[in-house]
Structure formats: C-alpha cells, structure tokens
Amino acid sequence: GKATILSNGNADFSVGLGYDLGLRGEAVKLATVNLSVWLYVLYLLRSALATCQIGCVDCNDGSIETWDEGVALYTGSLVGSDRNSVQQGELLYTLANHMCARFKTCGPQADSGEGNSSVNRRLFQLFRQGKQLIDNGKCDDARGTVDDISKLMRIPLVQGTLRYAYSIGSFQRRDPQTLGQGGTFAASILPFVHSCSNQDAGQIYDMMSIGASTTFFNVVKLALERNYKCMGISCEDVGGYWDAASREYFPGAGPCQDVEPTMAPTPSPSQLTPVSTPASIAATTLAPMGQFWRSLLAVTAATVWIIL
C-alpha cells in the first residue's frame, strides 16, 4: 500500500487503517466495479458513437458491436439472459439491484424493496434506444442517450455512499471493511459532485475518505442532495435508506424532496470534529468533458495499483 499522489481526493494506504488488508481488499473489489468497469462501460458506448456514420442506415455494424460490448460489460454473464433478472452477479447490473433493495427503488414504479431495480429497467430501455439510433444512422441523437445512461448509472453510486455514511456515522461501524467500502463508494461519486460544487465535494471527502476520523451522515446526505439536479438525478431516483426488518426508513435517512440547490453552509465546530487528514478537494475548474473522462480513467487505474 502507498499514498496516492492525485491532484484531489488523496488516500493513504501505507499507514494506519489504510494499510489494513481487509480495507484494501474491499477498496480493490469495489474500485474495480464502481470506478474501472463503470468508466469502461461509458468508454465503449462513446467509442460506438465515435465510429457511427451519420445518415447511414444498416451500415453501422461495427458501432453496434462496440455498443453491445458496453451493455455486456455493464450486465455481466452471471445474471443470465432473462429480462429483469435478479440472479446474483458481480458487476454494475447487480450493484443496482443490491442498492434498490436497500433504498426501496426496485420494480417498475421504483417503490419496492424487491425485484429488478428501476435503474436497470430504465437503462435497458436506453440501451435498446441507443442501439436503434445507431443502426438508423442517428448518431447525434444517440449522444443524448449516452448522456442519459451516464446519469442513471450514478444513482447506485450515490446510494452506496449514503448507505456507508449511515453505517459509519450513525451505526458507528468503523471496521476496516466498512471504512474501505465507504471510502471507495465516495471516491466513485465525488468527481460528479465536484463538477457541480467543489465545496460540497470537499465536505463529503472530509467525512468519507480513507483516514477520516469523524463521519456525520446528515452532512454527507445534504451535500449530495444539493447536487442531485446538477448531476441529472432526483430525490425520487435515489430513495431513502430502507430498513426491511421494520418496514420503515432508518431515522433521518428517508427520501428527500427535490428543491433548488443552495450554497453549502460552513459547518460550525459544534457540528464537526476535525478529521485526521483534512485536505479538501481543491476548488479547480474541471477540464472539458472529453479530457475529464480520460483523466478519471487514468486516475482509477493508478489508484487501484497503489492500493495493491
């Protein structure tokens, strides 16, 4: 384990709990799916558009093949071929189902704790739509479809961050595995929050990063919610942290109401305890979107190598 040397959002895997094998193991497993696979799915879909010939009907077979590769990588082979399958897999399709059960966003109406997630149902409608647009040579229209896919794919990352913020902050579960899972989920959504508000991203980082000594669930929750609209998602999409045993939302973790975002308040000393590594994400302007995706993919690969 080593300390990362990134411009923003560093983690130190060489000392303390960061060096724990259990924490690093969880971080590697989750980062492989939530960061590397997540980004490569989008890379494949965008690559399909890069070779798509505008106005050329039934002659974009290469682009469709690349598009199908992206859909296959999102789904994985273990879940089978049945529509709305809930079989256990290892990749993003299964992650969405795990999160919908915990946030009561499964089913056609996104109001159940069982079944295929609303995210997966909506994504596969978009996957089919994008494939049809490419086949009909409507490449520019398909770009909007990919943007919509990207937004939906962020929902399980937000849900996972909220789940572990609650486990760490409210349940006080500070074992290495839980801390590794929480830190990795936060790392997966932080670039999107940062593109909306570097201040809110900094608050989440200070609460959830590897080495953070204190986590307040309400701070993380509000910092995320202020940026839902900017990230292209809603309170209804995310739902609330659901206690299946009591058939109620965990206290303070119910669904939010969509409102216009306001500037993040500066926490008072009575609200927050200084963290052991208080470096916040710097207030920098993100590069153009193409460069953003390339840089994030490179950073993900480097981070997984350093964790190991």
CSV table of C-alpha atoms in Angstrom, one decimal:
chain,number,residue,atom,x,y,z
A,1,GLY,CA,0.0,0.0,0.0
A,2,LYS,CA,1.1,3.5,-0.8
A,3,ALA,CA,-0.3,7.1,-0.6
A,4,THR,CA,-1.9,8.4,-3.7
A,5,ILE,CA,-0.4,11.5,-5.4
A,6,LEU,CA,-3.5,12.9,-7.1
A,7,SER,CA,-4.4,16.5,-7.6
A,8,ASN,CA,-7.6,16.0,-5.5
A,9,GLY,CA,-9.0,13.4,-3.1
A,10,ASN,CA,-5.9,11.5,-2.0
A,11,ALA,CA,-5.9,8.5,0.3
A,12,ASP,CA,-3.0,6.9,2.2
A,13,PHE,CA,-2.9,3.1,2.1
A,14,SER,CA,0.5,2.9,3.7
A,15,VAL,CA,-0.3,3.7,7.3
A,16,GLY,CA,-3.0,3.1,10.0
A,17,LEU,CA,-6.3,1.5,8.9
A,18,GLY,CA,-5.4,2.4,5.3
A,19,TYR,CA,-2.7,-0.4,5.4
A,20,ASP,CA,-5.2,-3.0,6.7
A,21,LEU,CA,-5.5,-5.9,4.2
A,22,GLY,CA,-9.3,-6.1,4.8
A,23,LEU,CA,-9.7,-2.4,3.9
A,24,ARG,CA,-7.5,-2.6,0.9
A,25,GLY,CA,-9.3,-5.8,-0.3
A,26,GLU,CA,-12.7,-4.1,-0.1
A,27,ALA,CA,-11.3,-1.0,-1.8
A,28,VAL,CA,-9.9,-3.0,-4.7
A,29,LYS,CA,-13.0,-5.1,-5.2
A,30,LEU,CA,-15.3,-2.0,-5.2
A,31,ALA,CA,-13.0,0.2,-7.2
A,32,THR,CA,-12.8,-2.5,-9.9
A,33,VAL,CA,-16.5,-2.3,-10.5
A,34,ASN,CA,-17.5,1.2,-9.3
A,35,LEU,CA,-14.6,3.0,-11.0
A,36,SER,CA,-12.9,0.9,-13.6
A,37,VAL,CA,-15.8,-1.1,-15.0
A,38,TRP,CA,-18.2,1.9,-14.6
A,39,LEU,CA,-15.9,4.1,-16.7
A,40,TYR,CA,-15.1,1.5,-19.3
A,41,VAL,CA,-18.8,0.9,-20.0
A,42,LEU,CA,-19.2,4.6,-20.8
A,43,TYR,CA,-16.0,4.5,-22.8
A,44,LEU,CA,-17.4,1.7,-25.0
A,45,LEU,CA,-20.7,3.4,-25.6
A,46,ARG,CA,-18.9,6.6,-26.5
A,47,SER,CA,-16.5,4.7,-28.8
A,48,ALA,CA,-19.5,3.3,-30.6
A,49,LEU,CA,-20.6,6.8,-31.4
A,50,ALA,CA,-17.1,7.8,-32.5
A,51,THR,CA,-17.3,5.3,-35.4
A,52,CYS,CA,-21.0,5.8,-36.1
A,53,GLN,CA,-21.7,7.1,-39.7
A,54,ILE,CA,-24.3,9.8,-39.6
A,55,GLY,CA,-27.2,9.1,-42.0
A,56,CYS,CA,-26.0,5.7,-42.9
A,57,VAL,CA,-28.8,3.1,-42.3
A,58,ASP,CA,-27.9,-0.5,-41.6
A,59,CYS,CA,-24.2,0.1,-42.1
A,60,ASN,CA,-23.0,0.7,-38.6
A,61,ASP,CA,-22.4,-2.9,-37.6
A,62,GLY,CA,-19.0,-2.1,-36.0
A,63,SER,CA,-20.5,0.6,-33.9
A,64,ILE,CA,-23.4,-1.7,-32.8
A,65,GLU,CA,-20.9,-4.4,-31.9
A,66,THR,CA,-19.0,-1.9,-29.7
A,67,TRP,CA,-22.3,-0.7,-28.1
A,68,ASP,CA,-23.2,-4.3,-27.3
A,69,GLU,CA,-19.9,-4.8,-25.6
A,70,GLY,CA,-20.6,-1.9,-23.4
A,71,VAL,CA,-24.0,-3.3,-22.5
A,72,ALA,CA,-22.5,-6.8,-21.8
A,73,LEU,CA,-19.8,-5.3,-19.6
A,74,TYR,CA,-22.5,-3.4,-17.6
A,75,THR,CA,-24.5,-6.6,-17.1
A,76,GLY,CA,-22.0,-9.5,-16.8
A,77,SER,CA,-22.7,-13.1,-17.7
A,78,LEU,CA,-23.8,-14.5,-14.3
A,79,VAL,CA,-27.2,-12.8,-14.2
A,80,GLY,CA,-28.4,-14.8,-17.2
A,81,SER,CA,-30.4,-13.6,-20.2
A,82,ASP,CA,-33.9,-13.3,-18.7
A,83,ARG,CA,-35.3,-9.7,-18.8
A,84,ASN,CA,-35.4,-8.2,-15.3
A,85,SER,CA,-33.3,-11.0,-13.9
A,86,VAL,CA,-32.5,-10.8,-10.2
A,87,GLN,CA,-29.8,-13.5,-10.3
A,88,GLN,CA,-26.6,-12.7,-8.4
A,89,GLY,CA,-23.8,-11.3,-10.5
A,90,GLU,CA,-20.6,-9.3,-9.8
A,91,LEU,CA,-20.9,-6.2,-12.0
A,92,LEU,CA,-22.9,-3.0,-12.2
A,93,TYR,CA,-26.3,-4.6,-13.0
A,94,THR,CA,-26.1,-6.5,-9.7
A,95,LEU,CA,-24.9,-3.4,-7.9
A,96,ALA,CA,-28.0,-1.6,-9.0
A,97,ASN,CA,-30.2,-4.4,-7.7
A,98,HIS,CA,-28.4,-4.5,-4.3
A,99,MET,CA,-28.9,-0.8,-3.9
A,100,CYS,CA,-32.5,-0.7,-4.9
A,101,ALA,CA,-33.3,-3.3,-2.2
A,102,ARG,CA,-31.7,-1.1,0.4
A,103,PHE,CA,-33.3,2.2,-0.9
A,104,LYS,CA,-36.7,0.8,-1.9
A,105,THR,CA,-36.3,1.8,-5.6
A,106,CYS,CA,-36.9,-1.7,-7.2
A,107,GLY,CA,-39.7,-2.5,-9.5
A,108,PRO,CA,-41.5,-0.7,-12.4
A,109,GLN,CA,-42.6,2.1,-10.2
A,110,ALA,CA,-39.4,2.3,-8.1
A,111,ASP,CA,-41.3,1.8,-4.9
A,112,SER,CA,-40.4,-1.7,-3.9
A,113,GLY,CA,-37.6,-3.4,-1.9
A,114,GLU,CA,-37.7,-6.4,-4.2
A,115,GLY,CA,-37.1,-7.3,-7.8
A,116,ASN,CA,-35.1,-5.7,-10.6
A,117,SER,CA,-34.1,-2.1,-10.0
A,118,SER,CA,-35.8,0.8,-11.6
A,119,VAL,CA,-32.3,1.9,-12.7
A,120,ASN,CA,-31.7,-1.4,-14.7
A,121,ARG,CA,-35.2,-1.2,-16.2
A,122,ARG,CA,-34.7,2.3,-17.4
A,123,LEU,CA,-31.1,1.7,-18.5
A,124,PHE,CA,-32.1,-1.2,-20.8
A,125,GLN,CA,-34.7,0.9,-22.4
A,126,LEU,CA,-32.0,3.4,-23.2
A,127,PHE,CA,-29.6,0.7,-24.3
A,128,ARG,CA,-32.1,-0.5,-26.8
A,129,GLN,CA,-32.9,3.1,-27.9
A,130,GLY,CA,-29.3,3.9,-28.4
A,131,LYS,CA,-28.7,0.7,-30.5
A,132,GLN,CA,-31.6,1.5,-32.7
A,133,LEU,CA,-30.5,5.1,-33.2
A,134,ILE,CA,-27.0,4.0,-34.3
A,135,ASP,CA,-28.5,1.4,-36.7
A,136,ASN,CA,-30.5,4.2,-38.3
A,137,GLY,CA,-27.5,6.5,-38.5
A,138,LYS,CA,-28.9,9.0,-36.0
A,139,CYS,CA,-25.5,9.3,-34.3
A,140,ASP,CA,-26.0,12.7,-32.8
A,141,ASP,CA,-29.3,11.7,-31.2
A,142,ALA,CA,-27.6,8.7,-29.7
A,143,ARG,CA,-25.1,11.0,-27.9
A,144,GLY,CA,-28.0,12.3,-25.8
A,145,THR,CA,-28.9,8.7,-25.0
A,146,VAL,CA,-25.4,8.1,-23.7
A,147,ASP,CA,-25.7,11.2,-21.5
A,148,ASP,CA,-28.9,9.9,-20.0
A,149,ILE,CA,-27.3,6.5,-19.4
A,150,SER,CA,-24.4,8.1,-17.6
A,151,LYS,CA,-26.8,10.0,-15.3
A,152,LEU,CA,-28.8,6.8,-14.4
A,153,MET,CA,-25.6,4.9,-13.7
A,154,ARG,CA,-24.7,7.5,-11.0
A,155,ILE,CA,-27.7,6.6,-8.8
A,156,PRO,CA,-26.3,3.3,-7.3
A,157,LEU,CA,-23.0,5.2,-6.5
A,158,VAL,CA,-25.0,7.8,-4.6
A,159,GLN,CA,-27.0,5.2,-2.8
A,160,GLY,CA,-23.9,3.2,-1.8
A,161,THR,CA,-22.2,6.4,-0.5
A,162,LEU,CA,-25.3,7.1,1.6
A,163,ARG,CA,-25.6,3.6,2.9
A,164,TYR,CA,-22.0,3.5,4.2
A,165,ALA,CA,-22.2,7.1,5.5
A,166,TYR,CA,-25.0,5.8,7.7
A,167,SER,CA,-23.2,2.7,8.7
A,168,ILE,CA,-20.1,4.6,9.6
A,169,GLY,CA,-21.6,7.8,11.0
A,170,SER,CA,-24.9,6.6,12.6
A,171,PHE,CA,-24.2,2.9,13.4
A,172,GLN,CA,-20.5,3.7,14.3
A,173,ARG,CA,-19.3,0.7,12.3
A,174,ARG,CA,-15.6,1.7,11.9
A,175,ASP,CA,-14.2,-1.7,11.0
A,176,PRO,CA,-11.7,-1.8,8.1
A,177,GLN,CA,-14.1,-3.4,5.6
A,178,THR,CA,-16.8,-0.9,6.2
A,179,LEU,CA,-14.4,2.0,6.0
A,180,GLY,CA,-12.9,0.7,2.8
A,181,GLN,CA,-16.3,0.3,1.2
A,182,GLY,CA,-17.5,3.7,2.3
A,183,GLY,CA,-14.3,5.4,1.1
A,184,THR,CA,-14.5,3.7,-2.3
A,185,PHE,CA,-18.2,4.5,-2.9
A,186,ALA,CA,-17.5,8.1,-2.1
A,187,ALA,CA,-14.5,8.2,-4.4
A,188,SER,CA,-16.7,6.9,-7.2
A,189,ILE,CA,-19.3,9.8,-7.0
A,190,LEU,CA,-17.0,12.6,-5.8
A,191,PRO,CA,-15.9,13.7,-9.4
A,192,PHE,CA,-19.5,14.3,-10.3
A,193,VAL,CA,-20.2,16.2,-7.2
A,194,HIS,CA,-17.0,18.2,-7.7
A,195,SER,CA,-18.1,19.2,-11.2
A,196,CYS,CA,-21.2,20.8,-9.5
A,197,SER,CA,-19.8,22.1,-6.2
A,198,ASN,CA,-16.2,21.7,-5.1
A,199,GLN,CA,-17.3,22.8,-1.6
A,200,ASP,CA,-19.9,20.0,-1.2
A,201,ALA,CA,-17.4,17.5,-2.6
A,202,GLY,CA,-14.9,18.7,0.0
A,203,GLN,CA,-17.4,18.1,2.8
A,204,ILE,CA,-18.1,14.5,1.5
A,205,TYR,CA,-14.4,13.8,1.2
A,206,ASP,CA,-13.6,15.0,4.7
A,207,MET,CA,-16.4,12.8,6.1
A,208,MET,CA,-15.8,9.6,4.0
A,209,SER,CA,-12.2,9.5,2.8
A,210,ILE,CA,-9.8,6.8,4.0
A,211,GLY,CA,-8.4,8.2,7.2
A,212,ALA,CA,-11.3,10.4,8.1
A,213,SER,CA,-11.8,10.3,11.9
A,214,THR,CA,-15.4,11.5,12.0
A,215,THR,CA,-18.4,11.0,9.8
A,216,PHE,CA,-21.8,12.8,10.1
A,217,PHE,CA,-24.4,11.2,7.9
A,218,ASN,CA,-26.6,14.3,7.7
A,219,VAL,CA,-23.6,16.3,6.4
A,220,VAL,CA,-22.9,13.8,3.6
A,221,LYS,CA,-26.6,13.4,2.8
A,222,LEU,CA,-27.2,17.1,2.4
A,223,ALA,CA,-24.0,17.7,0.5
A,224,LEU,CA,-25.1,15.0,-2.0
A,225,GLU,CA,-28.7,16.2,-2.2
A,226,ARG,CA,-27.8,19.8,-3.0
A,227,ASN,CA,-26.2,18.4,-6.2
A,228,TYR,CA,-28.8,15.9,-7.4
A,229,LYS,CA,-30.2,18.3,-10.0
A,230,CYS,CA,-26.8,19.2,-11.4
A,231,MET,CA,-25.9,15.5,-11.6
A,232,GLY,CA,-29.1,14.8,-13.5
A,233,ILE,CA,-30.8,12.7,-10.9
A,234,SER,CA,-33.6,13.3,-8.3
A,235,CYS,CA,-34.6,12.5,-4.8
A,236,GLU,CA,-37.2,10.0,-6.1
A,237,ASP,CA,-34.4,8.3,-8.1
A,238,VAL,CA,-32.3,7.8,-5.0
A,239,GLY,CA,-35.0,7.0,-2.5
A,240,GLY,CA,-34.2,6.6,1.2
A,241,TYR,CA,-32.2,4.1,3.3
A,242,TRP,CA,-34.8,1.3,3.9
A,243,ASP,CA,-34.9,-0.9,7.0
A,244,ALA,CA,-36.5,-4.1,5.6
A,245,ALA,CA,-36.9,-5.6,9.1
A,246,SER,CA,-39.0,-2.7,10.5
A,247,ARG,CA,-40.5,-1.8,7.1
A,248,GLU,CA,-39.5,1.8,7.7
A,249,TYR,CA,-36.7,4.1,6.6
A,250,PHE,CA,-33.8,4.4,9.0
A,251,PRO,CA,-34.2,7.5,11.2
A,252,GLY,CA,-33.1,10.6,9.3
A,253,ALA,CA,-32.4,8.6,6.1
A,254,GLY,CA,-35.8,8.9,4.3
A,255,PRO,CA,-36.2,10.2,0.8
A,256,CYS,CA,-35.5,13.9,0.3
A,257,GLN,CA,-37.7,16.4,-1.6
A,258,ASP,CA,-36.3,18.0,-4.7
A,259,VAL,CA,-35.6,21.7,-4.1
A,260,GLU,CA,-33.4,24.3,-5.7
A,261,PRO,CA,-29.8,23.9,-4.5
A,262,THR,CA,-28.4,26.4,-2.1
A,263,MET,CA,-24.8,27.2,-1.1
A,264,ALA,CA,-23.4,24.7,1.3
A,265,PRO,CA,-23.3,26.1,4.8
A,266,THR,CA,-20.0,26.3,6.6
A,267,PRO,CA,-20.1,23.7,9.5
A,268,SER,CA,-19.6,25.1,13.0
A,269,PRO,CA,-17.1,23.5,15.4
A,270,SER,CA,-20.0,22.0,17.4
A,271,GLN,CA,-21.2,20.2,14.2
A,272,LEU,CA,-17.9,18.7,13.1
A,273,THR,CA,-14.8,17.3,14.6
A,274,PRO,CA,-11.6,18.0,12.6
A,275,VAL,CA,-10.5,15.0,10.6
A,276,SER,CA,-7.1,13.5,10.7
A,277,THR,CA,-6.5,14.2,7.1
A,278,PRO,CA,-8.4,17.5,6.4
A,279,ALA,CA,-7.3,18.0,2.8
A,280,SER,CA,-10.4,19.0,0.9
A,281,ILE,CA,-10.9,18.7,-2.8
A,282,ALA,CA,-9.3,21.8,-4.4
A,283,ALA,CA,-11.5,24.5,-6.0
A,284,THR,CA,-10.4,23.9,-9.5
A,285,THR,CA,-12.4,24.1,-12.8
A,286,LEU,CA,-12.8,20.8,-14.5
A,287,ALA,CA,-11.4,20.3,-17.9
A,288,PRO,CA,-13.7,19.7,-20.9
A,289,MET,CA,-15.7,16.6,-20.7
A,290,GLY,CA,-13.6,14.5,-23.0
A,291,GLN,CA,-10.5,15.2,-21.0
A,292,PHE,CA,-12.4,14.7,-17.8
A,293,TRP,CA,-13.3,11.1,-18.7
A,294,ARG,CA,-9.7,10.3,-19.9
A,295,SER,CA,-8.2,11.7,-16.8
A,296,LEU,CA,-10.6,9.9,-14.5
A,297,LEU,CA,-9.9,6.6,-16.2
A,298,ALA,CA,-6.2,7.0,-15.8
A,299,VAL,CA,-6.5,8.1,-12.1
A,300,THR,CA,-8.7,5.0,-11.4
A,301,ALA,CA,-6.1,2.6,-12.8
A,302,ALA,CA,-3.3,4.3,-10.9
A,303,THR,CA,-5.3,4.2,-7.6
A,304,VAL,CA,-6.0,0.5,-7.8
A,305,TRP,CA,-2.3,-0.1,-8.4
A,306,ILE,CA,-1.3,1.9,-5.4
A,307,ILE,CA,-3.9,0.2,-3.1
A,308,LEU,CA,-2.3,-3.1,-4.0
